[in-house]
Each structure stands twice: as C-alpha cells, then as structure tokens.
Short mmCIF file of C-alpha atoms in Angstrom, two decimals:
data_model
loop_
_atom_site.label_atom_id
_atom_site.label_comp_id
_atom_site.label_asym_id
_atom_site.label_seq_id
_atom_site.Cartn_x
_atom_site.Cartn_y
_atom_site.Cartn_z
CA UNK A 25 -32.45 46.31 -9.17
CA UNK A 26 -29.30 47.39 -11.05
CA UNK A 27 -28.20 46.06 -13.94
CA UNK A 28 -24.52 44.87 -14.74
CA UNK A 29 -23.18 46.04 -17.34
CA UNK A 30 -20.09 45.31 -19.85
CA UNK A 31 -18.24 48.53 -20.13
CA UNK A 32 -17.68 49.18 -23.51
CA UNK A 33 -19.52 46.21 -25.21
CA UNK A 34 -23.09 47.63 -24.72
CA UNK A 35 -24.20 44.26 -23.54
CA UNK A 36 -26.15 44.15 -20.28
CA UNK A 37 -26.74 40.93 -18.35
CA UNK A 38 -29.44 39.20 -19.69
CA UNK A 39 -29.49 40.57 -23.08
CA UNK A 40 -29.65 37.86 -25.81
CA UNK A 41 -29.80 40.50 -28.45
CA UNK A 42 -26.17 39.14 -29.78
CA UNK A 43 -27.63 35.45 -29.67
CA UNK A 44 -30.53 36.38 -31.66
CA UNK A 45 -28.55 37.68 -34.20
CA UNK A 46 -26.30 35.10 -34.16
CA UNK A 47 -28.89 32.61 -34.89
CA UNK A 48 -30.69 34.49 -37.53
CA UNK A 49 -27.35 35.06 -39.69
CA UNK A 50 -26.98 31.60 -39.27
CA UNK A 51 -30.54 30.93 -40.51
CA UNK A 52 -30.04 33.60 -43.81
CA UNK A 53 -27.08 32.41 -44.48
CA UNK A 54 -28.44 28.49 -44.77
CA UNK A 55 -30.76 29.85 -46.58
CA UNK A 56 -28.49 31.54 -48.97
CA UNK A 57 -26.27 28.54 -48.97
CA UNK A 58 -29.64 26.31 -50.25
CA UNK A 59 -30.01 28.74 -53.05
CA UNK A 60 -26.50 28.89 -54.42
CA UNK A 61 -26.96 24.99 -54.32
CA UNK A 62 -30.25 25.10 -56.29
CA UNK A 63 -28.62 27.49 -58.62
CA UNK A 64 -25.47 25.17 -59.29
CA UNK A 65 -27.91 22.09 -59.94
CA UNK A 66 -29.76 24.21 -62.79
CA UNK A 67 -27.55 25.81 -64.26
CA UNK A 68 -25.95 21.89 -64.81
CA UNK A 69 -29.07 21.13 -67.07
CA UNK A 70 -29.91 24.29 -68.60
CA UNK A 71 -28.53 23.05 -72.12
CA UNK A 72 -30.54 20.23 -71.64
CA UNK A 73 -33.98 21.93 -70.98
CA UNK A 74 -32.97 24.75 -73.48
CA UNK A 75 -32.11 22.01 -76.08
CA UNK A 76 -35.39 20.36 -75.26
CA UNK A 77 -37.89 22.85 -75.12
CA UNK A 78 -36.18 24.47 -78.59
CA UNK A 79 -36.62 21.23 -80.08
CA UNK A 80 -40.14 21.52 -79.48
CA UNK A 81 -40.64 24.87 -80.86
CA UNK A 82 -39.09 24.48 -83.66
CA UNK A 83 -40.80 21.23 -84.52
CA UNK A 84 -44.00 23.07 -84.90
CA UNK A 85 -42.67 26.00 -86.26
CA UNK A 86 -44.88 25.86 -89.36
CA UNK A 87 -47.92 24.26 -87.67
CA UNK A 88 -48.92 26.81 -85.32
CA UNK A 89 -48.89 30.54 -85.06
CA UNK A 90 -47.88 31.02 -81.81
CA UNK A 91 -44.55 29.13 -81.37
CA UNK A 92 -43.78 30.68 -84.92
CA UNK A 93 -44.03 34.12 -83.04
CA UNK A 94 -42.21 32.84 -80.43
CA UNK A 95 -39.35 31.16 -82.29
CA UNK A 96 -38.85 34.26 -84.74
CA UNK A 97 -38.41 36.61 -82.26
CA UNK A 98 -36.32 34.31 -80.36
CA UNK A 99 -33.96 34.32 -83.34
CA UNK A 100 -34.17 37.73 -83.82
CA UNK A 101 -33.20 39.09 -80.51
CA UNK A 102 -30.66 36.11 -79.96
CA UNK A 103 -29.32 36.55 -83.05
CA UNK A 104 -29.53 32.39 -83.70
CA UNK A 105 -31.37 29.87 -85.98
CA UNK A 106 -32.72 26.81 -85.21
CA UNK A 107 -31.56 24.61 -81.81
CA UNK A 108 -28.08 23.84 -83.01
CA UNK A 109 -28.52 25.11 -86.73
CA UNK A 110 -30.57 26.33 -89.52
CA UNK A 111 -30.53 22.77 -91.24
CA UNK A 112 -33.26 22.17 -88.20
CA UNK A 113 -35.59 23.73 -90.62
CA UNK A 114 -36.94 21.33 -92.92
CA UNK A 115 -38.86 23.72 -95.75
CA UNK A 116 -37.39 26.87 -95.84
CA UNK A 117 -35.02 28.58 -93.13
CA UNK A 118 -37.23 31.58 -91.76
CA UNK A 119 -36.46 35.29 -92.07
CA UNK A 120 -36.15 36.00 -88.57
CA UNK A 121 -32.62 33.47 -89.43
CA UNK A 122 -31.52 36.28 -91.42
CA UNK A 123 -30.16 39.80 -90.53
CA UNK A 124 -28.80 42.02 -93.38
CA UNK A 125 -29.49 39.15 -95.91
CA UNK A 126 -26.99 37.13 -94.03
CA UNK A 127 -27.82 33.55 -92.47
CA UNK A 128 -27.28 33.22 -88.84
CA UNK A 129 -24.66 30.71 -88.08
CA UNK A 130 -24.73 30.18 -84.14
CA UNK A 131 -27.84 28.33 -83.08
CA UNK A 132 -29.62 29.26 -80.21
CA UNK A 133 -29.22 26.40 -78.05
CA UNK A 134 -25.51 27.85 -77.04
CA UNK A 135 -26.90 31.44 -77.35
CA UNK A 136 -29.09 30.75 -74.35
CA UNK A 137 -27.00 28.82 -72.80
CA UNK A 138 -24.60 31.56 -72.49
CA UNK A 139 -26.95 34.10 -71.77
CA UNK A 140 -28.60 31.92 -68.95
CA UNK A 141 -25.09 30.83 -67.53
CA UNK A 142 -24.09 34.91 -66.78
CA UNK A 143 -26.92 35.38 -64.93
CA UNK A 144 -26.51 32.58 -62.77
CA UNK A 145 -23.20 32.53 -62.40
CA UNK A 146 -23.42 36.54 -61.25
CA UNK A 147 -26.30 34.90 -58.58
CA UNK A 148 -23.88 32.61 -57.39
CA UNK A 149 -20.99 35.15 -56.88
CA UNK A 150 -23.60 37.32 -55.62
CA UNK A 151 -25.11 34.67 -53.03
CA UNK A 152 -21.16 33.20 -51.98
CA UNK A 153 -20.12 36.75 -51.59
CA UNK A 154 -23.10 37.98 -49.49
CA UNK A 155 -22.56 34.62 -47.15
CA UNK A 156 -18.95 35.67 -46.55
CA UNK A 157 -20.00 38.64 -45.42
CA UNK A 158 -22.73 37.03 -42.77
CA UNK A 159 -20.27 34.49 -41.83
CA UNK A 160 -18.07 36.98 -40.56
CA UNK A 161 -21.09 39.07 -39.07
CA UNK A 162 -22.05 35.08 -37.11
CA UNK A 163 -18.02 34.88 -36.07
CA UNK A 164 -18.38 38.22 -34.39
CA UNK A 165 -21.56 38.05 -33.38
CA UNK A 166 -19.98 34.56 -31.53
CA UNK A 167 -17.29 36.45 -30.62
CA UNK A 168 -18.88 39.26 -28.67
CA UNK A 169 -21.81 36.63 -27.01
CA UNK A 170 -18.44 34.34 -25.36
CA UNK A 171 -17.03 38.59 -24.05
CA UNK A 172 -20.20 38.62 -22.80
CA UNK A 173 -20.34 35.56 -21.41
CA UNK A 174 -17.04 36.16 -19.58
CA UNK A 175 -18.01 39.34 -18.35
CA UNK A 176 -21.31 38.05 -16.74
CA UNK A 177 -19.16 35.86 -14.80
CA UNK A 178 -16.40 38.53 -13.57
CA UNK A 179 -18.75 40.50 -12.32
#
C-alpha cells in the first residue's frame, strides 16, 4: 500500500502526530494556567499568613528555645525586628534587632512580604510567558493539522 503524502509538511495520511501534540500543549498549558492562578491567590494572603505565623513566634520568643532560634536568625538575615516593630517585644528588644549597635527599624512582616512577592511574581512572569510560547506552539500545531486535513482530501 502506498502512503500519501503532504509534500513539504512531513505529514502522511493517517498521522495524528500533530493532534497529539496539539492536545498535550493544550493539557501543559492548563496546567500552567492552574498554577499561575494558585500563585496569584497566595501571594494575595501572604501578609496575612506572614503576619500570623510572626505573631506567633514572637509571642513565645522568651518561652521557648526554639522559636527564639528561629526568630533571631530571622531578624538577622532579614535585617527586621519584631512583626511590624520592635515595640512587639515586651522585656527587652533582642540582639539579633540590632546590627552595628543600631536598632532595626523595618519589621519583618513587610520584609517577607517583599521577599516572598519577587519570587512569585518572577513565577508568574515565568509561567504567563512560558504559556505564550505553547499557545503559539497549539495555534500552529492547529494550523498545520487543518493543511493536513486539506491535503488528505486533495489527494
């Protein structure tokens, strides 16, 4: 039996090669779509969980070891104090507050919340950019499937 063949498309009758990858662009790129959603939902309450969860910490500060460690080397590497300030602090303001016996003034709350926010905001231009790209890849993969389509039939 001979096959027919599109010249210069590389499509033979019967192939559903271009299909296939239409549907699985169309599959990744849901996918991808899902995740830029997810991404856009969290990043909406990220000061809240941040503020939260800080709140917590810093609560029991002085009560247990381990959110003390936790908490100063928060502050440290964030260069913060306390959730919104060092006035959170109801003894004394810790040392990790202090760098070059100078009291930090930003509080960590934002500090996070800036530091959270560039990473997902590079996701999401990473995810919207990638699903332009496999939008055009499902257009042309549409695009060549209907040539082949029309081919079939002229020959």
């Amino acid at each position: 039996m001979v096959e027919k063949s599109c010249t210069g498309l590389g499509l033979t009758a019967g192939s559903s090669r271009t299909a296939f990858l239409g549907q699985s662009l169309f599959y990744l790129s849901t996918v991808e779509l899902t995740c830029g959603i997810a991404s856009t939902v969290i990043l909406s309450t990220v000061a809240d969980r941040i503020n939260t969860n800080l709140q917590l910490y810093i609560r029991n500060y002085y009560s247990d070891p381990m959110y003390r460690a936790a908490v100063d080397i928060f502050q440290s590497e964030f260069v913060c104090c306390g959730a919104r300030s060092s006035h959170e602090y109801l003894n004394q303001v810790p040392l990790s507050c202090y760098s070059n016996h100078s009291l930090h003034s930003l509080g960590c709350v934002p500090a996070l919340d800036a530091y959270v926010r560039s990473y997902l905001t590079a996701l999401m231009v990473a995810v919207f950019s990638v699903s332009l790209v496999q939008l055009a890849s499902i257009l042309f993969a549409c695009i060549l499937f209907y040539k082949y389509l029309r081919c079939d039939i002229l020959l």
